[in-house]
Each structure stands twice: as structure tokens, then as C-alpha cells.
Coordinates of C-alpha atoms in Angstrom, one line a residue:
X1 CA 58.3 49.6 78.3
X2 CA 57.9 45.7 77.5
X3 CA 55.4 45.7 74.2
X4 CA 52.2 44.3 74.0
X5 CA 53.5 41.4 71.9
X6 CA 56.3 40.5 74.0
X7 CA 54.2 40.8 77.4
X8 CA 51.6 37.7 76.0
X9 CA 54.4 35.8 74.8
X10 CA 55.8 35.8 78.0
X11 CA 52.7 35.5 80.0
X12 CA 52.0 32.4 78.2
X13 CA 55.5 30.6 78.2
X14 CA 56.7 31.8 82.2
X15 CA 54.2 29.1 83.6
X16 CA 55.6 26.2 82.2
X17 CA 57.9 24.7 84.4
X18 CA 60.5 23.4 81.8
X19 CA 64.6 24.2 81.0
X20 CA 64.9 27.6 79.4
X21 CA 68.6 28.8 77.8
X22 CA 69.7 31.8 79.2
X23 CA 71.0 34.5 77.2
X24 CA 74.8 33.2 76.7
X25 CA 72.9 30.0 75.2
X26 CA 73.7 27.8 78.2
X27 CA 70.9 25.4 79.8
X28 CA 70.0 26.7 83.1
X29 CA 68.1 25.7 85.8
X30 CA 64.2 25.0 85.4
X31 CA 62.0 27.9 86.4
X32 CA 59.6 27.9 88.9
X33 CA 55.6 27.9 87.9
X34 CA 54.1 30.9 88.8
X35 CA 50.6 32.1 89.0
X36 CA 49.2 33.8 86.1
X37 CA 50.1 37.4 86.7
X38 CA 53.2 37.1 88.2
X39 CA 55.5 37.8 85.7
X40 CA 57.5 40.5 87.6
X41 CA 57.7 38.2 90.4
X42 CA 59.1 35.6 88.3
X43 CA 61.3 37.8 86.6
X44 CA 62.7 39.6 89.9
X45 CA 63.2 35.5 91.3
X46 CA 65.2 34.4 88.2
X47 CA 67.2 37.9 88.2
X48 CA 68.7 37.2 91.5
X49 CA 68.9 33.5 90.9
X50 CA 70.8 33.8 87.7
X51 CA 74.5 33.9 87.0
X52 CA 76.0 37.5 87.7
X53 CA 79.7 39.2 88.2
X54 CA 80.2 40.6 91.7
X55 CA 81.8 43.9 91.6
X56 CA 83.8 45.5 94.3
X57 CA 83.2 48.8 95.8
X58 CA 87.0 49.7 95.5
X59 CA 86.9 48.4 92.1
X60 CA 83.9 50.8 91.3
X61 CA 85.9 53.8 93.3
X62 CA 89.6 53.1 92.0
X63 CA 89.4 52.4 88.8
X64 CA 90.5 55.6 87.0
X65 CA 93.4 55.8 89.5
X66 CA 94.4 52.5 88.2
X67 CA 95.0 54.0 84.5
X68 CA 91.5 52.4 83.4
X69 CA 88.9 54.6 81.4
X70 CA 84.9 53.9 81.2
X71 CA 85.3 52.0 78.3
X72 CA 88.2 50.2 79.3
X73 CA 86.4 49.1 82.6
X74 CA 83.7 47.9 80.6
X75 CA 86.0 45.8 78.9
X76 CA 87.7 44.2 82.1
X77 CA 84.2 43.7 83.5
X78 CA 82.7 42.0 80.4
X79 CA 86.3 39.8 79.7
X80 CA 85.8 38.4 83.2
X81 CA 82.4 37.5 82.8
X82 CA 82.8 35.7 79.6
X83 CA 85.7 34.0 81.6
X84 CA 83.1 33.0 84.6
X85 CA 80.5 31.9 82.7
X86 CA 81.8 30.4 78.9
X87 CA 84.9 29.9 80.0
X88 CA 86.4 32.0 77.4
X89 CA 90.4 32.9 77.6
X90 CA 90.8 35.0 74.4
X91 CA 87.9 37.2 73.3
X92 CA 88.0 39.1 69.9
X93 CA 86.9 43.2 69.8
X94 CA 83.9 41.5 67.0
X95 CA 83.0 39.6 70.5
X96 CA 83.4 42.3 72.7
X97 CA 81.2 44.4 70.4
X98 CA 77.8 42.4 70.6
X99 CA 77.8 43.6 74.1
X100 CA 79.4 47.6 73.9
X101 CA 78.0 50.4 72.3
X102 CA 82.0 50.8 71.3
X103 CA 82.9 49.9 67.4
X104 CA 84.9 46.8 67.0
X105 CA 88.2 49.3 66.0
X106 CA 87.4 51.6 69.1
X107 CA 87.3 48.5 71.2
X108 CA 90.7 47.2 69.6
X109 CA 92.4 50.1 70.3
X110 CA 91.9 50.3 73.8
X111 CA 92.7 46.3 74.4
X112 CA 95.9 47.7 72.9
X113 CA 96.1 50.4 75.6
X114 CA 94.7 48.2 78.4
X115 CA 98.5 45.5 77.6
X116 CA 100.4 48.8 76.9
X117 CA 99.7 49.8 80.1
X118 CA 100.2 46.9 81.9
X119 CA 96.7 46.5 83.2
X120 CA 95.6 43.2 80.8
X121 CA 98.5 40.8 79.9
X122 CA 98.7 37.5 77.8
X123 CA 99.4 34.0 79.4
X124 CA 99.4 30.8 77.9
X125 CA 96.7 27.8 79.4
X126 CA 96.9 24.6 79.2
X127 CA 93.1 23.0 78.6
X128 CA 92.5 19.3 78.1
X129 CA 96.5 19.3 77.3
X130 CA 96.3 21.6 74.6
X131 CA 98.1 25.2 74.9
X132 CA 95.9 28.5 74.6
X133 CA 97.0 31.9 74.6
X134 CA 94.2 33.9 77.0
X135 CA 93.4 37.0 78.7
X136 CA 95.8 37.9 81.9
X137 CA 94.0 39.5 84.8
X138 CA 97.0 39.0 87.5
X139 CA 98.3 42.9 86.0
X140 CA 95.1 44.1 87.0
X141 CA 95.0 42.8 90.4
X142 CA 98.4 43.6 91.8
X143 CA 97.4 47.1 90.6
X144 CA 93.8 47.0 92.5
X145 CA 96.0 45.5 95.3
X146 CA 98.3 48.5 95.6
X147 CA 95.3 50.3 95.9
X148 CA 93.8 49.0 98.6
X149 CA 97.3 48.5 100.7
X150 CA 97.6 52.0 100.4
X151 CA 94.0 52.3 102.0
X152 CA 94.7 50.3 104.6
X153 CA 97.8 51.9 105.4
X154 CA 95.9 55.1 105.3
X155 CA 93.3 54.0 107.7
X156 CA 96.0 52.3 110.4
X157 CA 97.8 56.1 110.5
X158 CA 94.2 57.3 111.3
X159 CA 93.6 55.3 113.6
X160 CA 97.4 56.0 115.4
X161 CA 96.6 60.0 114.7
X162 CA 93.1 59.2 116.3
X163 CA 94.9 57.9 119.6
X164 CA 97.0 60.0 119.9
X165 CA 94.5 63.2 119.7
X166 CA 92.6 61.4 122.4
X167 CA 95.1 60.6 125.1
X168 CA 98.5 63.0 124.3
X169 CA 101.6 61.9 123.2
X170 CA 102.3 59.4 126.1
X171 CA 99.3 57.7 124.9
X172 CA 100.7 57.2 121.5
X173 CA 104.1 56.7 122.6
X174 CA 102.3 53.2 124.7
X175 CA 99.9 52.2 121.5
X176 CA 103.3 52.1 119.3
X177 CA 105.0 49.9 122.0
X178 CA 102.2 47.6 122.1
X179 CA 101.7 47.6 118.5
X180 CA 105.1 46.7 117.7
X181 CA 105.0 44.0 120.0
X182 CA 102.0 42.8 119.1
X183 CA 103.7 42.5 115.1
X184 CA 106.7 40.8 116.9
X185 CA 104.9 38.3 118.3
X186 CA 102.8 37.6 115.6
X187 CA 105.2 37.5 112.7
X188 CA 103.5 39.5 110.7
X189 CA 102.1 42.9 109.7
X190 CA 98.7 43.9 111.7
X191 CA 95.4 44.7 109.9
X192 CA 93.4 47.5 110.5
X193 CA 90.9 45.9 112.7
X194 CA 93.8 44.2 114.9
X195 CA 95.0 47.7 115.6
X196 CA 92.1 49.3 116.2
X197 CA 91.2 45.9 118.7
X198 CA 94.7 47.1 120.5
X199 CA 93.4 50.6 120.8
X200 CA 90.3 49.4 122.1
X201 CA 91.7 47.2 124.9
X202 CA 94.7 49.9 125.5
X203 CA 91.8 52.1 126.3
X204 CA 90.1 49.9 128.5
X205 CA 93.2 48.2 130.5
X206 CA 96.5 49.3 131.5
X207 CA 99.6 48.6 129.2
X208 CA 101.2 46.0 131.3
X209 CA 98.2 43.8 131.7
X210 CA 97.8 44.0 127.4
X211 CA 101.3 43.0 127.3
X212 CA 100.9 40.4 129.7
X213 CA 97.8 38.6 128.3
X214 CA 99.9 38.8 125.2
X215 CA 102.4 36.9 126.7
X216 CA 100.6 34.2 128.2
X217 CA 99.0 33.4 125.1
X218 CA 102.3 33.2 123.3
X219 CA 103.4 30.7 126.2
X220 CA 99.9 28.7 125.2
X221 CA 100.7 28.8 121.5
X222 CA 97.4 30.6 121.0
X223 CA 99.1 33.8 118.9
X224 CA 95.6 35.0 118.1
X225 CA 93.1 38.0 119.2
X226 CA 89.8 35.8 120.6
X227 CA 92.2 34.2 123.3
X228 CA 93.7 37.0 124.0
X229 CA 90.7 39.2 124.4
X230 CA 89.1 35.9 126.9
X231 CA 92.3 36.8 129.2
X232 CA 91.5 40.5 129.8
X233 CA 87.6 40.2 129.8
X234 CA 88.2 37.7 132.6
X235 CA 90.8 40.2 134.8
X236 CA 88.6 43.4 133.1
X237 CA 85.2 41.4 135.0
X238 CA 87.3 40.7 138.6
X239 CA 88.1 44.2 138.5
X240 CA 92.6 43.6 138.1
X241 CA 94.4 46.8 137.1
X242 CA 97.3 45.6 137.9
X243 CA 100.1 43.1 137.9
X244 CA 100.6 42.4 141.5
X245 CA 96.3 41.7 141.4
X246 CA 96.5 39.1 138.5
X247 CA 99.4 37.2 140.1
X248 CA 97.3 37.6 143.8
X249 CA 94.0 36.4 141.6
X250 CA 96.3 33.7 140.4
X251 CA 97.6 32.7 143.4
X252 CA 93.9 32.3 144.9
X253 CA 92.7 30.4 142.1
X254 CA 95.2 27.9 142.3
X255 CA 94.5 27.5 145.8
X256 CA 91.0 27.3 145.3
X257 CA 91.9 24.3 142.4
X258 CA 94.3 22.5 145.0
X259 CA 91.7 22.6 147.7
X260 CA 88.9 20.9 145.0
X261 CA 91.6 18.4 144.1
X262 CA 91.9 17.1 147.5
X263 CA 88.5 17.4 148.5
X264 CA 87.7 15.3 145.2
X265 CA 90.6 12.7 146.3
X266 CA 89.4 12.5 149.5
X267 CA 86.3 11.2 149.0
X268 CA 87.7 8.8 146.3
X269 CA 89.4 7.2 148.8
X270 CA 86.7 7.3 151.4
X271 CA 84.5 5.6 148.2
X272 CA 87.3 3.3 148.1
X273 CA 87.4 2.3 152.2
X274 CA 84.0 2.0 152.0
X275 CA 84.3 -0.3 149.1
X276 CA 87.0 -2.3 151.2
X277 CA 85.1 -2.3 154.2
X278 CA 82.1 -3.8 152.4
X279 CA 84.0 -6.6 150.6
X280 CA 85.5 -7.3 153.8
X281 CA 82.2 -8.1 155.7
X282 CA 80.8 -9.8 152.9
X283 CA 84.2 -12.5 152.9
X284 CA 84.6 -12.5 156.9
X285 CA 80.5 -12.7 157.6

């Protein structure tokens, strides 16, 4: 509960609309006047508005899997927000303390732990041309990283298992080919969502018209899924299942694009005869 003294003193100062320091001591922005009686308001408004540390979900969930314990996270978290906000490379466990329920020695020790583990390192900086020795993080984010590839792999051998439960082993057999090609053509490793996208249109099309939109949009130079996916929606809308439709549907179009290219010659030149015509009566009149 906020105490009778403290609730007036703020009552009284939260409608002046001048700078304020915030709690690391920093000038911040000035703060909005509000009518008496709105201190919550004010205070939910500055609370959002004010400097914070996002924190992943996978951070939140992974953690102990990456060798860290409570404290230890608590340390990570509040080292990178002294480096966000003060700018701070090396903090000391006296630091560290103001804002831990940890002791100062307690705290030491495990900042020990967190370098013999290989989850906080030391690196020099350079600032203003002078060398400091700082805080590390990159340790802790190749090990977060692990984590999450291992996810992802995790979730692109659900979503194989998934199609191959659905359609049978032929199924699977046709989602492999066309994801391998897919990785071929692309140069690279496919994310989860680009397989499951695969899936989706696997589902939807026949195999050979994937792999041929695939290979018209390599000929374009357009390696990437929203082109791609344009090409079927426009054969999946005229109703083509198959190759011998999209190369008749082809065909037509390009016939139907001739005949609009004549048309539209044709009556340039008849503009153009017309044009003649009408200088030539205007000189021979």
C-alpha cells in the first residue's frame, strides 16, 4: 500500500508538467499534466512510456537448460539492463547488490560460475579510444541460440511426421522431394513456416505444378515464397491441375496478348493514316 505521506507528496508534484530523473538518475522525458486524481493514470502512462528490458519467452522457458539458476538469470537480466540504459560494461557484485536480495559475496560467487561455465565471458571495448574490459553476452547467446535451433528443428520433423500421418508414406515421400528442392534452389536451409507453406500448397496442388511454379520463378530471379505462391493462386483460380492445362492456359494467353498487340497497332496506324490524310488536304486544298 502507498502511505499516506507519500500519496500527498505525489498528488501534489504529478501535475507539474516539468523534467523529473528517473530512478537510474537519468533526465527523462517531461510528464504529462494530469487532472487532480489521476495519479494511477499517470503512473500506468509513465510505466509503459519508460525505459524497460524486453524479455523473450524462450529466454523465460530455457533458461535452466542453459546451465543458468534464478539467481544467476537475475544477474544476466539486470547486467543487460545496466548495459541498455547507463551504458555500463563492467558491473561490480556491490552494484549488482543495490538491486538483489543476494549478498554481495553470494553474488560474486555465481558471476564466477556464470564465466566458469561459459555463459558470461570478458571482452575488451574500445570507448572514446580508450580500452575497457566489460561484460560478454555473445556466450550466452550462442547457447540461447542452440536452444531455439533445436526448437525449430523439432517443430520442422512435426510438421514432416504431421504429413505424413495425413496422406501415407507416398505423401511424405513427395513433401521430401519438394522440400529438398525447394533448399536447392534456395541456397539455404528452410524455416519452419517455409515448410509448412510447402505442405500447404502440396496439399492444395499437385507436385508437378509446385515444382513448376518453382521453376519459373527461378528463371525470373524471384527465389522467394510471395511470387511463388502468385503463380499457383493464379492456375489454383483457372482451375489447372495439370501440366499439359498450364502450357494450354499459356498458350491462350499469349494468343490473347498477340491479338491486343495487333489490334492496338492497328489502330496506331489507322491514327497515323488519318493523320497523313489530314495533312495532306490541308497542303493540297
Amino acid at each position: 500500500m502507498i502511505s499516506i505521506k507519500v500519496w500527498a507528496g505525489a498528488r501534489r508534484n504529478f501535475k507539474v508538467g516539468r523534467e523529473v530523473r528517473d530512478l537510474a538518475g537519468k533526465r527523462s522525458r517531461p510528464i504529462k499534466v494530469y487532472r487532480e486524481g489521476d495519479l494511477l493514470s499517470a503512473f500506468g502512462a509513465d510505466l509503459l512510456a519508460g525505459h524497460g528490458l524486453f524479455v523473450p519467452s524462450l529466454l523465460l522457458r530455457a533458461y535452466k537448460r542453459i546451465g543458468l539458476s534464478d539467481l544467476g538469470m537475475m544477474i544476466v537480466l539486470q547486467l543487460l539492463c545496466l548495459r541498455l540504459e547507463e551504458g555500463k560494461l563492467h558491473v561490480r557484485p556491490e552494484d549488482l547488490a543495490e538491486y538483489l536480495t543476494a549478498g554481495v559475496e553470494e553474488i560474486a560467487s555465481e558471476l564466477e560460475r556464470l564465466q566458469e561455465k561459459k555463459i558470461l565471458g570478458l571482452a575488451e571495448y574500445y570507448v572514446e579510444g580508450q580500452k575497457m574490459v566489460g561484460f560478454d553476452f555473445q556466450p550466452f547467446f550462442e547457447k540461447l541460440a542452440e536452444i531455439w535451433a533445436l526448437s525449430r528443428s523439432s517443430e520442422l520433423e512435426a510438421i514432416k511426421q504431421e504429413g505424413k500421418e495425413e496422406r501415407g508414406g507416398l505423401f511424405d515421400a513427395e513433401f521430401g522431394q519438394l522440400y529438398s528442392l525447394f533448399e536447392q534452389e534456395f541456397g539455404r536451409p528452410l524455416s519452419p513456416l517455409e515448410a509448412e507453406q510447402i505442405l500447404k500448397w502440396r496439399q492444395e496442388m499437385p507436385p508437378e505444378l509446385v515444382r513448376e511454379a518453382l521453376r519459373r520463378a527461378v528463371l525470373m530471379g524471384k527465389r522467394n515464397f510471395k511470387y511463388i505462391g502468385s503463380i499457383l493462386s493464379e492456375w489454383r483460380k483457372n482451375n489447372l491441375k495439370t501440366l499439359a492445362e498450364v502450357e494450354e492456359y499459356d498458350r491462350q494467353f499469349e494468343a490473347g496478348r498477340q491479338r491486343r498487340k495487333k489490334k492496338a497497332e492497328k489502330e496506331t496506324e489507322g491514327n497515323r493514316d488519318k493523320k497523313r490524310a489530314l495533312i495532306k488536304s490541308l497542303y493540297l486544298s
